[in-house]
Amino acid sequence: MKSDNKISEAVVRRLPVYLRFLNDLQKREIPTVSSQELGQKLDLNPAQIRKDLAYFGDFGRKGIGYDVSYLIEKIRHILKLDQQINVALVGAGNLGHALSNYNAYLKDTMKITAVFDSFAPKVGQQIHSLTVQPMEELESTIRKQGIRIGIITVPDFEAQNVADILVASGIEAILNFAPVILKTPSYVRIHAADFTTDLQSLAYYLQDGREEIEDGKQ
Amino acid sequence: MKSDNKISEAVVRRLPVYLRFLNDLQKREIPTVSSQELGQKLDLNPAQIRKDLAYFGDFGRKGIGYDVSYLIEKIRHILKLDQQINVALVGAGNLGHALSNYNAYLKDTMKITAVFDSFAPKVGQQIHSLTVQPMEELESTIRKQGIRIGIITVPDFEAQNVADILVASGIEAILNFAPVILKTPSYVRIHAADFTTDLQSLAYYLQDGREEIEDGKQ
DNA sequence: TAGATTGTTAATCGATTAACAATC
DNA sequence: TAGATTGTTAATCGATTAACAATC
């Protein structure tokens, strides 16, 4: 076991992927898994997986592999998912609506417990079991519910403003779906989840020499 | 200018971010920008930006910086966004619905031109200007419209099957919102856009020592 | 000319992978 | 015991950053 000196973001981002697959194994009642199997299923190098896990402790058994249930417990603890983490969603448009559906997926770990929108007609609407609240209530609700993570699904021109409010309300991390670079104090963690840049970078990998569609529907 | 030997994915993923900001500058009629300014606004090292761009050509002018319009043109060409790229969306649920809204954002570059769903009652529904089609029409529509990129927004247990069909239909790249690792031939580019893993990795960065909410309600 | 800023080389830093002793 | 597989060190590979000559 190493001290938690500095775990790289790349490592941290793989942990949820491990967790997801382990949950799958558990559902299928598979008791044990090796780094080799994990690597094969997740398209990762087995040595990398062992190294990732070893940053946090000696979770495996030589000659055997990793106990699925035990490893799930450990990764959940590392990711702080062994306590409920409350999440606020800001922006009750189509995307916000879609994401609030994922409460089922996030199930026992995180939970979107509040939704906000600045557009008056949206306020008061029901999204599943939640009622859209006005921005004015954001800070008090965040503090009351102990919300620690915010999701931004407002239009680009509102995003920085919303981020500022979230930060002022004591939020510690933001998942940002708006296509802008947010400026926040360094103690606030930001992940960009912008779908348009994802899609545009994919275009780079398309095959060349197809400037025109050959069999265009003339 | 270097040969396009092997451009790393990290570089390719930054290009749309540059493009987005440059579009902004253009709208504000700012004619020129230096790597230093870009770096400041995008939280990147100026040397990295110069290096990224230099992989593809000598786009700047010493002592001056980069001409905004010219650089936009160049990056659009590199990303193949100077031709229209048609995109298919598979899965007309909430998330699919939300993403099809972004056609406005993607505007003149990419365009979602077809939506599919396997659930019979969904078929025939209108999503903006598109009609949801049954999966049976996927291959023929993809070929007819010259669609080259697919977006997967179906539930996790359907995702691999959908990916297989997309690949068989000649798709070249996939943006996958389902929380699974897709297995595809190596010539098909996959980007994972799974919101749950994003969110879970954020939890890692929360401050410790807050196992219980201090001022729990009541 | 003087000041600014590129493109690029060299230095640094960090992440991935290979290899293997330890051990179940 | 023999086979499997971990945890970890060392080797490799790749990406970022610093520095600077070239030049607008």
Tab-separated table of C-alpha atoms (C1' of nucleotides) in Angstrom:
chain	number	residue	atom	x	y	z
A	1	MET	CA	0.000	0.000	0.000
A	2	LYS	CA	1.233	3.440	-0.889
A	3	SER	CA	0.436	6.698	0.793
A	4	ASP	CA	-2.211	8.634	-1.048
A	5	ASN	CA	0.433	11.007	-2.241
A	6	LYS	CA	-1.036	12.125	-5.497
A	7	ILE	CA	-3.419	9.933	-7.332
A	8	SER	CA	-3.673	10.991	-10.942
A	9	GLU	CA	-6.989	11.890	-12.457
A	10	ALA	CA	-6.602	9.083	-14.977
A	11	VAL	CA	-6.587	6.577	-12.126
A	12	VAL	CA	-9.592	8.151	-10.420
A	13	ARG	CA	-11.556	8.102	-13.628
A	14	ARG	CA	-10.984	4.397	-14.070
A	15	LEU	CA	-12.284	3.496	-10.621
A	16	PRO	CA	-15.969	3.983	-11.506
A	17	VAL	CA	-15.417	1.826	-14.563
A	18	TYR	CA	-14.030	-0.960	-12.399
A	19	LEU	CA	-16.896	-0.510	-9.999
A	20	ARG	CA	-19.493	-0.757	-12.705
A	21	PHE	CA	-18.087	-4.016	-14.008
A	22	LEU	CA	-17.658	-5.472	-10.531
A	23	ASN	CA	-21.293	-4.741	-9.762
A	24	ASP	CA	-22.116	-6.680	-12.864
A	25	LEU	CA	-20.032	-9.636	-11.718
A	26	GLN	CA	-21.683	-9.516	-8.330
A	27	LYS	CA	-25.107	-9.608	-9.894
A	28	ARG	CA	-23.989	-12.697	-11.779
A	29	GLU	CA	-22.708	-14.166	-8.506
A	30	ILE	CA	-19.136	-14.442	-9.662
A	31	PRO	CA	-17.086	-14.363	-6.466
A	32	THR	CA	-13.606	-13.601	-7.757
A	33	VAL	CA	-11.899	-11.862	-10.655
A	34	SER	CA	-8.301	-11.495	-11.826
A	35	SER	CA	-6.685	-8.359	-13.224
A	36	GLN	CA	-6.347	-10.255	-16.474
A	37	GLU	CA	-10.081	-10.839	-16.802
A	38	LEU	CA	-10.816	-7.258	-15.821
A	39	GLY	CA	-8.331	-5.997	-18.355
A	40	GLN	CA	-9.844	-8.066	-21.099
A	41	LYS	CA	-13.372	-6.877	-20.457
A	42	LEU	CA	-12.469	-3.248	-19.932
A	43	ASP	CA	-9.804	-2.943	-22.627
A	44	LEU	CA	-7.095	-2.090	-20.138
A	45	ASN	CA	-3.689	-3.481	-19.346
A	46	PRO	CA	-3.838	-5.867	-16.367
A	47	ALA	CA	-0.711	-4.351	-14.850
A	48	GLN	CA	-2.369	-0.983	-14.954
A	49	ILE	CA	-5.389	-2.285	-13.110
A	50	ARG	CA	-3.263	-3.897	-10.404
A	51	LYS	CA	-1.279	-0.707	-10.054
A	52	ASP	CA	-4.380	1.455	-9.876
A	53	LEU	CA	-5.823	-0.651	-7.101
A	54	ALA	CA	-2.536	-0.950	-5.247
A	55	TYR	CA	-2.446	2.805	-4.775
A	56	PHE	CA	-5.220	2.358	-2.264
A	57	GLY	CA	-4.414	-0.922	-0.571
A	58	ASP	CA	-3.644	-4.615	-0.953
A	59	PHE	CA	-7.022	-5.723	-2.128
A	60	GLY	CA	-6.103	-8.872	-4.026
A	61	ARG	CA	-4.794	-12.301	-3.126
A	62	LYS	CA	-1.820	-13.706	-4.919
A	63	GLY	CA	-2.724	-16.754	-6.945
A	64	ILE	CA	-6.443	-16.036	-6.569
A	65	GLY	CA	-7.339	-12.547	-7.746
A	66	TYR	CA	-9.760	-10.049	-6.251
A	67	ASP	CA	-12.822	-10.867	-4.188
A	68	VAL	CA	-15.616	-9.116	-6.045
A	69	SER	CA	-17.702	-8.041	-3.053
A	70	TYR	CA	-14.704	-6.911	-1.071
A	71	LEU	CA	-13.319	-4.883	-3.954
A	72	ILE	CA	-16.691	-3.240	-4.552
A	73	GLU	CA	-16.767	-2.203	-0.923
A	74	LYS	CA	-13.259	-0.801	-1.115
A	75	ILE	CA	-13.773	1.173	-4.320
A	76	ARG	CA	-17.031	2.566	-3.030
A	77	HIS	CA	-15.204	3.749	0.024
A	78	ILE	CA	-12.399	5.315	-1.996
A	79	LEU	CA	-14.904	7.177	-4.157
A	80	LYS	CA	-16.838	8.193	-1.035
A	81	LEU	CA	-19.858	6.398	-2.400
A	82	ASP	CA	-20.398	4.550	0.867
A	83	GLN	CA	-22.274	7.596	2.103
A	84	GLN	CA	-25.072	9.294	0.226
A	85	ILE	CA	-23.848	12.226	-1.829
A	86	ASN	CA	-26.541	14.732	-2.677
A	87	VAL	CA	-26.446	16.477	-6.025
A	88	ALA	CA	-28.139	19.616	-7.307
A	89	LEU	CA	-29.142	20.008	-10.926
A	90	VAL	CA	-29.294	23.520	-12.333
A	91	GLY	CA	-31.207	23.868	-15.586
A	92	ALA	CA	-34.493	22.033	-16.028
A	93	GLY	CA	-34.462	21.896	-19.803
A	94	ASN	CA	-34.458	18.756	-21.897
A	95	LEU	CA	-31.017	17.657	-20.822
A	96	GLY	CA	-31.631	18.340	-17.156
A	97	HIS	CA	-34.815	16.399	-17.442
A	98	ALA	CA	-33.014	13.460	-18.992
A	99	LEU	CA	-30.282	13.406	-16.383
A	100	SER	CA	-32.666	13.460	-13.468
A	101	ASN	CA	-33.842	10.110	-14.781
A	102	TYR	CA	-30.536	8.627	-13.843
A	103	ASN	CA	-31.327	8.703	-10.183
A	104	ALA	CA	-32.391	5.128	-10.706
A	105	TYR	CA	-28.971	4.288	-12.119
A	106	LEU	CA	-27.053	6.080	-9.421
A	107	LYS	CA	-29.299	4.346	-6.968
A	108	ASP	CA	-27.774	3.937	-3.551
A	109	THR	CA	-24.728	6.121	-4.189
A	110	MET	CA	-25.475	9.603	-5.384
A	111	LYS	CA	-28.811	11.247	-5.629
A	112	ILE	CA	-30.115	14.322	-7.388
A	113	THR	CA	-32.153	15.881	-4.615
A	114	ALA	CA	-32.915	19.331	-6.006
A	115	VAL	CA	-33.541	20.951	-9.395
A	116	PHE	CA	-33.342	24.661	-10.131
A	117	ASP	CA	-34.229	26.910	-13.031
A	118	SER	CA	-34.188	30.653	-13.485
A	119	PHE	CA	-37.058	30.646	-15.965
A	120	ALA	CA	-40.198	31.512	-14.018
A	121	PRO	CA	-42.643	29.268	-15.901
A	122	LYS	CA	-40.402	26.263	-15.167
A	123	VAL	CA	-40.464	26.867	-11.452
A	124	GLY	CA	-42.955	24.683	-9.661
A	125	GLN	CA	-43.011	22.057	-12.389
A	126	GLN	CA	-42.609	18.456	-11.289
A	127	ILE	CA	-39.694	16.397	-12.583
A	128	HIS	CA	-40.289	12.923	-11.284
A	129	SER	CA	-40.431	13.362	-7.550
A	130	LEU	CA	-38.733	16.758	-7.560
A	131	THR	CA	-40.187	20.240	-7.853
A	132	VAL	CA	-38.249	22.799	-9.858
A	133	GLN	CA	-37.125	25.561	-7.521
A	134	PRO	CA	-36.201	29.157	-8.358
A	135	MET	CA	-32.539	30.153	-8.327
A	136	GLU	CA	-33.174	32.289	-5.274
A	137	GLU	CA	-33.588	29.149	-3.203
A	138	LEU	CA	-30.397	27.544	-4.450
A	139	GLU	CA	-28.056	28.510	-1.650
A	140	SER	CA	-30.437	27.748	1.201
A	141	THR	CA	-31.452	24.396	-0.272
A	142	ILE	CA	-27.866	23.410	-0.885
A	143	ARG	CA	-26.958	24.152	2.685
A	144	LYS	CA	-30.078	22.562	4.117
A	145	GLN	CA	-29.699	19.332	2.164
A	146	GLY	CA	-25.927	19.193	2.460
A	147	ILE	CA	-25.600	19.094	-1.330
A	148	ARG	CA	-21.955	18.836	-2.371
A	149	ILE	CA	-22.002	18.411	-6.151
A	150	GLY	CA	-23.708	20.517	-8.796
A	151	ILE	CA	-24.636	19.652	-12.361
A	152	ILE	CA	-24.908	22.516	-14.826
A	153	THR	CA	-27.324	22.035	-17.722
A	154	VAL	CA	-28.122	25.652	-18.521
A	155	PRO	CA	-27.318	27.410	-21.821
A	156	ASP	CA	-23.694	28.424	-22.335
A	157	PHE	CA	-24.201	32.122	-21.606
A	158	GLU	CA	-25.640	31.371	-18.162
A	159	ALA	CA	-23.158	28.713	-17.140
A	160	GLN	CA	-20.460	30.878	-15.570
A	161	ASN	CA	-23.009	32.770	-13.549
A	162	VAL	CA	-24.529	29.548	-12.277
A	163	ALA	CA	-21.076	28.223	-11.428
A	164	ASP	CA	-20.365	31.346	-9.381
A	165	ILE	CA	-23.573	30.880	-7.435
A	166	LEU	CA	-22.849	27.209	-6.846
A	167	VAL	CA	-19.386	28.023	-5.565
A	168	ALA	CA	-20.717	30.765	-3.309
A	169	SER	CA	-23.209	28.249	-1.930
A	170	GLY	CA	-20.417	25.939	-0.851
A	171	ILE	CA	-20.510	23.336	-3.598
A	172	GLU	CA	-17.297	21.300	-3.909
A	173	ALA	CA	-17.509	19.865	-7.419
A	174	ILE	CA	-19.296	20.621	-10.669
A	175	LEU	CA	-20.209	18.513	-13.668
A	176	ASN	CA	-20.577	20.997	-16.502
A	177	PHE	CA	-22.586	20.173	-19.621
A	178	ALA	CA	-22.431	23.692	-21.021
A	179	PRO	CA	-19.889	24.298	-23.806
A	180	VAL	CA	-17.751	26.816	-21.942
A	181	ILE	CA	-14.647	26.718	-19.763
A	182	LEU	CA	-15.730	27.621	-16.247
A	183	LYS	CA	-13.542	29.737	-14.007
A	184	THR	CA	-13.711	28.679	-10.378
A	185	PRO	CA	-11.438	28.622	-7.336
A	186	SER	CA	-8.951	25.782	-7.483
A	187	TYR	CA	-10.548	23.908	-4.609
A	188	VAL	CA	-13.657	23.323	-6.720
A	189	ARG	CA	-13.338	20.329	-9.006
A	190	ILE	CA	-14.794	20.711	-12.480
A	191	HIS	CA	-15.472	18.030	-15.059
A	192	ALA	CA	-16.458	19.035	-18.555
A	193	ALA	CA	-19.147	16.852	-20.067
A	194	ASP	CA	-19.753	18.719	-23.248
A	195	PHE	CA	-21.301	16.556	-25.874
A	196	THR	CA	-20.540	18.834	-28.816
A	197	THR	CA	-16.769	18.746	-28.340
A	198	ASP	CA	-16.954	14.981	-27.921
A	199	LEU	CA	-18.762	14.684	-31.198
A	200	GLN	CA	-16.508	17.082	-33.054
A	201	SER	CA	-13.364	15.287	-31.985
A	202	LEU	CA	-14.867	12.053	-33.303
A	203	ALA	CA	-15.126	13.561	-36.763
A	204	TYR	CA	-11.339	13.725	-36.905
A	205	TYR	CA	-11.162	9.948	-37.008
A	206	LEU	CA	-13.457	9.525	-40.002
A	207	GLN	CA	-11.861	8.098	-43.093
A	208	ASP	CA	-10.643	10.611	-45.619
A	209	GLY	CA	-11.507	10.854	-49.298
A	210	ARG	CA	-15.247	10.978	-49.072
A	211	GLU	CA	-15.675	14.666	-49.637
A	212	GLU	CA	-18.764	13.888	-51.632
A	213	ILE	CA	-21.175	11.111	-50.842
A	214	GLU	CA	-20.569	8.653	-53.620
A	215	ASP	CA	-24.068	7.331	-54.103
A	216	GLY	CA	-25.858	10.482	-53.094
A	217	LYS	CA	-29.602	10.201	-53.303
A	218	GLN	CA	-29.672	12.198	-56.544
B	1	MET	CA	4.727	21.621	-40.283
B	2	LYS	CA	5.045	18.007	-39.315
B	3	SER	CA	3.748	14.974	-41.088
B	4	ASP	CA	0.563	13.695	-39.555
B	5	ASN	CA	2.466	10.789	-38.136
B	6	LYS	CA	0.454	10.071	-35.045
B	7	ILE	CA	-1.593	12.795	-33.489
B	8	SER	CA	-2.478	11.855	-29.932
B	9	GLU	CA	-6.073	11.760	-28.832
B	10	ALA	CA	-5.338	14.452	-26.249
B	11	VAL	CA	-4.460	16.850	-29.050
B	12	VAL	CA	-7.513	15.965	-31.108
B	13	ARG	CA	-9.781	16.492	-28.139
B	14	ARG	CA	-8.432	19.979	-27.592
B	15	LEU	CA	-9.099	21.101	-31.149
B	16	PRO	CA	-12.876	21.493	-30.701
B	17	VAL	CA	-12.204	23.513	-27.572
B	18	TYR	CA	-9.980	25.869	-29.539
B	19	LEU	CA	-12.595	26.045	-32.249
B	20	ARG	CA	-15.355	26.912	-29.847
B	21	PHE	CA	-13.405	29.778	-28.362
B	22	LEU	CA	-12.284	31.046	-31.739
B	23	ASN	CA	-15.877	31.142	-32.915
B	24	ASP	CA	-16.582	33.283	-29.926
B	25	LEU	CA	-13.768	35.674	-30.806
B	26	GLN	CA	-15.015	35.860	-34.355
B	27	LYS	CA	-18.481	36.777	-33.192
B	28	ARG	CA	-16.916	39.554	-31.157
B	29	GLU	CA	-14.977	40.641	-34.251
B	30	ILE	CA	-11.574	40.110	-32.681
B	31	PRO	CA	-9.242	39.536	-35.623
B	32	THR	CA	-6.218	37.999	-33.946
B	33	VAL	CA	-5.267	35.978	-30.900
B	34	SER	CA	-2.007	34.828	-29.335
B	35	SER	CA	-1.306	31.436	-27.794
B	36	GLN	CA	-0.910	33.252	-24.510
B	37	GLU	CA	-4.432	34.659	-24.588
B	38	LEU	CA	-5.843	31.342	-25.686
B	39	GLY	CA	-4.006	29.583	-22.903
B	40	GLN	CA	-5.318	31.980	-20.325
B	41	LYS	CA	-8.915	31.622	-21.377
B	42	LEU	CA	-8.808	27.878	-21.848
B	43	ASP	CA	-6.607	27.010	-18.871
B	44	LEU	CA	-3.901	25.529	-21.041
B	45	ASN	CA	-0.208	26.087	-21.447
B	46	PRO	CA	0.541	28.417	-24.396
B	47	ALA	CA	3.396	26.213	-25.553
B	48	GLN	CA	1.014	23.296	-25.674
B	49	ILE	CA	-1.403	25.225	-27.837
B	50	ARG	CA	1.326	26.266	-30.257
B	51	LYS	CA	2.565	22.713	-30.406
B	52	ASP	CA	-0.904	21.296	-30.965
B	53	LEU	CA	-1.508	23.632	-33.880
B	54	ALA	CA	1.953	23.153	-35.329
B	55	TYR	CA	1.236	19.470	-35.846
B	56	PHE	CA	-1.061	20.494	-38.650
B	57	GLY	CA	0.647	23.479	-40.192
B	58	ASP	CA	2.186	26.899	-39.687
B	59	PHE	CA	-0.976	28.769	-38.888
B	60	GLY	CA	0.427	31.651	-36.871
B	61	ARG	CA	2.543	34.683	-37.576
B	62	LYS	CA	5.552	35.422	-35.446
B	63	GLY	CA	5.136	38.600	-33.498
B	64	ILE	CA	1.417	38.728	-34.306
B	65	GLY	CA	-0.356	35.566	-33.270
B	66	TYR	CA	-3.108	33.668	-35.050
B	67	ASP	CA	-5.649	35.134	-37.430
B	68	VAL	CA	-8.970	34.083	-35.941
B	69	SER	CA	-10.880	33.475	-39.156
B	70	TYR	CA	-8.020	31.651	-40.792
B	71	LEU	CA	-7.467	29.407	-37.791
B	72	ILE	CA	-11.163	28.579	-37.603
B	73	GLU	CA	-11.061	27.537	-41.229
B	74	LYS	CA	-8.007	25.387	-40.654
B	75	ILE	CA	-9.303	23.627	-37.550
B	76	ARG	CA	-12.625	22.988	-39.217
B	77	HIS	CA	-10.776	21.366	-42.053
B	78	ILE	CA	-8.635	19.241	-39.747
B	79	LEU	CA	-11.729	18.022	-37.917
B	80	LYS	CA	-13.478	17.429	-41.245
B	81	LEU	CA	-16.144	19.871	-40.214
B	82	ASP	CA	-15.875	21.749	-43.493
B	83	GLN	CA	-18.216	19.190	-44.978
B	84	GLN	CA	-21.523	18.223	-43.466
B	85	ILE	CA	-21.232	15.111	-41.317
B	86	ASN	CA	-24.496	13.292	-40.807
B	87	VAL	CA	-25.176	11.608	-37.490
B	88	ALA	CA	-27.676	8.961	-36.429
B	89	LEU	CA	-29.151	8.846	-32.962
B	90	VAL	CA	-30.250	5.488	-31.623
B	91	GLY	CA	-32.522	5.610	-28.609
B	92	ALA	CA	-35.344	8.135	-28.520
B	93	GLY	CA	-35.712	8.327	-24.765
B	94	ASN	CA	-35.245	11.423	-22.660
B	95	LEU	CA	-31.559	11.709	-23.309
B	96	GLY	CA	-31.877	11.123	-27.031
B	97	HIS	CA	-34.567	13.732	-27.101
B	98	ALA	CA	-32.345	16.219	-25.313
B	99	LEU	CA	-29.380	15.615	-27.601
B	100	SER	CA	-31.388	16.070	-30.761
B	101	ASN	CA	-31.904	19.604	-29.525
B	102	TYR	CA	-28.252	20.293	-30.063
B	103	ASN	CA	-28.622	20.347	-33.803
B	104	ALA	CA	-28.918	24.078	-33.361
B	105	TYR	CA	-25.580	24.143	-31.549
B	106	LEU	CA	-23.811	21.933	-34.034
B	107	LYS	CA	-25.324	24.107	-36.714
B	108	ASP	CA	-23.355	24.094	-39.893
B	109	THR	CA	-20.974	21.281	-38.970
B	110	MET	CA	-22.631	18.079	-37.917
B	111	LYS	CA	-26.260	17.230	-38.080
B	112	ILE	CA	-28.396	14.549	-36.517
B	113	THR	CA	-30.404	13.455	-39.524
B	114	ALA	CA	-32.081	10.286	-38.276
B	115	VAL	CA	-33.440	8.898	-34.996
B	116	PHE	CA	-34.158	5.254	-34.276
B	117	ASP	CA	-35.845	3.311	-31.525
B	118	SER	CA	-36.710	-0.341	-31.102
B	119	PHE	CA	-39.756	0.341	-28.963
B	120	ALA	CA	-42.770	0.173	-31.263
B	121	PRO	CA	-44.842	2.955	-29.663
B	122	LYS	CA	-41.917	5.357	-30.085
B	123	VAL	CA	-41.685	4.731	-33.789
B	124	GLY	CA	-43.401	7.391	-35.818
B	125	GLN	CA	-43.158	10.002	-33.078
B	126	GLN	CA	-41.840	13.409	-34.081
B	127	ILE	CA	-38.696	14.776	-32.461
B	128	HIS	CA	-38.355	18.283	-33.767
B	129	SER	CA	-38.169	17.829	-37.482
B	130	LEU	CA	-37.304	14.129	-37.341
B	131	THR	CA	-39.540	11.088	-37.266
B	132	VAL	CA	-38.458	8.171	-35.082
B	133	GLN	CA	-37.741	5.194	-37.299
B	134	PRO	CA	-37.743	1.499	-36.419
B	135	MET	CA	-34.422	-0.308	-36.037
B	136	GLU	CA	-35.171	-2.299	-39.172
B	137	GLU	CA	-34.627	0.833	-41.235
B	138	LEU	CA	-31.333	1.700	-39.622
B	139	GLU	CA	-28.964	0.192	-42.158
B	140	SER	CA	-30.783	1.415	-45.244
B	141	THR	CA	-31.164	4.939	-43.855
B	142	ILE	CA	-27.534	5.101	-42.834
B	143	ARG	CA	-26.433	4.138	-46.291
B	144	LYS	CA	-28.938	6.343	-48.046
B	145	GLN	CA	-28.060	9.444	-46.035
B	146	GLY	CA	-24.336	8.737	-45.899
B	147	ILE	CA	-24.429	8.807	-42.098
B	148	ARG	CA	-20.966	8.240	-40.638
B	149	ILE	CA	-21.322	8.721	-36.883
B	150	GLY	CA	-23.760	7.094	-34.464
B	151	ILE	CA	-24.867	8.193	-31.026
B	152	ILE	CA	-26.058	5.500	-28.645
B	153	THR	CA	-28.605	6.554	-26.046
B	154	VAL	CA	-30.276	3.222	-25.387
B	155	PRO	CA	-30.269	1.383	-22.040
B	156	ASP	CA	-27.044	-0.411	-21.128
B	157	PHE	CA	-28.280	-3.917	-21.948
B	158	GLU	CA	-29.118	-2.908	-25.525
B	159	ALA	CA	-26.012	-0.881	-26.234
B	160	GLN	CA	-23.711	-3.621	-27.506
B	161	ASN	CA	-26.380	-4.924	-29.834
B	162	VAL	CA	-26.977	-1.455	-31.226
B	163	ALA	CA	-23.241	-0.965	-31.655
B	164	ASP	CA	-23.028	-4.201	-33.636
B	165	ILE	CA	-25.809	-3.056	-35.923
B	166	LEU	CA	-24.216	0.361	-36.397
B	167	VAL	CA	-20.901	-1.239	-37.283
B	168	ALA	CA	-22.558	-3.632	-39.706
B	169	SER	CA	-24.228	-0.649	-41.326
B	170	GLY	CA	-20.886	0.957	-42.063
B	171	ILE	CA	-20.713	3.556	-39.307
B	172	GLU	CA	-17.177	4.835	-38.602
B	173	ALA	CA	-17.454	6.317	-35.124
B	174	ILE	CA	-19.722	6.034	-32.108
B	175	LEU	CA	-20.463	8.323	-29.210
B	176	ASN	CA	-21.706	6.034	-26.463
B	177	PHE	CA	-23.821	7.330	-23.603
B	178	ALA	CA	-24.610	3.884	-22.245
B	179	PRO	CA	-22.615	2.762	-19.211
B	180	VAL	CA	-20.896	-0.193	-20.835
B	181	ILE	CA	-17.620	-0.831	-22.635
B	182	LEU	CA	-18.469	-1.524	-26.253
B	183	LYS	CA	-16.576	-4.109	-28.265
B	184	THR	CA	-16.086	-3.088	-31.865
B	185	PRO	CA	-13.527	-3.569	-34.629
B	186	SER	CA	-10.495	-1.366	-34.163
B	187	TYR	CA	-11.311	0.782	-37.171
B	188	VAL	CA	-14.417	2.080	-35.426
B	189	ARG	CA	-13.697	4.948	-33.070
B	190	ILE	CA	-15.585	4.955	-29.801
B	191	HIS	CA	-15.940	7.754	-27.274
B	192	ALA	CA	-17.514	7.046	-23.935
B	193	ALA	CA	-19.800	9.798	-22.707
B	194	ASP	CA	-21.167	8.162	-19.638
B	195	PHE	CA	-22.486	10.638	-17.195
B	196	THR	CA	-22.602	8.289	-14.214
B	197	THR	CA	-18.876	7.508	-14.256
B	198	ASP	CA	-18.154	11.220	-14.632
B	199	LEU	CA	-20.214	11.957	-11.589
B	200	GLN	CA	-18.785	9.124	-9.522
B	201	SER	CA	-15.215	10.154	-10.197
B	202	LEU	CA	-16.084	13.666	-9.014
B	203	ALA	CA	-17.069	12.287	-5.631
B	204	TYR	CA	-13.455	11.271	-5.051
B	205	TYR	CA	-12.451	14.905	-4.885
B	206	LEU	CA	-14.900	15.871	-2.168
B	207	GLN	CA	-13.390	16.936	1.116
B	208	ASP	CA	-13.043	14.218	3.718
B	209	GLY	CA	-14.333	14.136	7.253
B	210	ARG	CA	-17.955	14.856	6.614
B	211	GLU	CA	-19.217	11.324	6.983
B	212	GLU	CA	-22.283	12.713	8.624
B	213	ILE	CA	-23.897	15.963	7.626
B	214	GLU	CA	-23.077	18.198	10.537
B	215	ASP	CA	-26.211	20.250	10.673
B	216	GLY	CA	-28.604	17.581	9.512
B	217	LYS	CA	-32.136	18.852	9.144
B	218	GLN	CA	-33.756	19.044	12.568
C	1	DT	C1'	14.648	49.184	-34.700
C	2	DA	C1'	12.321	47.162	-30.505
C	3	DG	C1'	8.726	44.284	-28.903
C	4	DA	C1'	5.970	40.431	-29.484
C	5	DT	C1'	5.125	35.930	-30.533
C	6	DT	C1'	5.656	31.939	-33.290
C	7	DG	C1'	7.539	27.099	-34.304
C	8	DT	C1'	10.554	23.803	-32.513
C	9	DT	C1'	14.113	21.550	-29.817
C	10	DA	C1'	15.463	19.948	-25.475
C	11	DA	C1'	14.253	19.007	-20.702
C	12	DT	C1'	10.993	17.467	-17.626
C	13	DC	C1'	7.455	15.220	-15.951
C	14	DG	C1'	4.092	11.599	-15.614
C	15	DA	C1'	1.692	7.518	-17.086
C	16	DT	C1'	1.770	2.935	-18.991
C	17	DT	C1'	3.717	-1.507	-19.513
C	18	DA	C1'	6.920	-5.385	-18.721
C	19	DA	C1'	8.955	-8.356	-15.716
C	20	DC	C1'	9.409	-10.962	-11.668
C	21	DA	C1'	9.872	-12.192	-6.719
C	22	DA	C1'	6.532	-13.225	-3.304
C	23	DT	C1'	2.926	-16.123	-2.024
C	24	DC	C1'	-1.728	-18.003	-2.088
D	1	DT	C1'	4.147	-29.193	-4.777
D	2	DA	C1'	2.779	-26.729	-9.260
D	3	DG	C1'	0.083	-23.127	-11.172
D	4	DA	C1'	-1.824	-18.736	-10.830
D	5	DT	C1'	-1.770	-14.145	-9.821
D	6	DT	C1'	-0.687	-10.364	-7.000
D	7	DG	C1'	2.096	-6.058	-5.687
D	8	DT	C1'	5.948	-3.539	-7.068
D	9	DT	C1'	10.217	-2.167	-9.269
D	10	DA	C1'	12.400	-0.954	-13.410
D	11	DA	C1'	11.981	0.169	-18.297
D	12	DT	C1'	9.518	2.382	-21.698
D	13	DC	C1'	6.784	5.353	-23.746
D	14	DG	C1'	4.382	9.638	-24.405
D	15	DA	C1'	2.796	14.156	-23.166
D	16	DT	C1'	3.677	18.640	-21.218
D	17	DT	C1'	6.503	22.533	-20.433
D	18	DA	C1'	10.559	25.597	-20.816
D	19	DA	C1'	13.547	27.978	-23.521
D	20	DC	C1'	15.026	30.328	-27.477
D	21	DA	C1'	16.317	31.354	-32.299
D	22	DA	C1'	13.713	33.064	-36.087
D	23	DT	C1'	10.959	36.633	-37.731
D	24	DC	C1'	6.893	39.533	-38.210
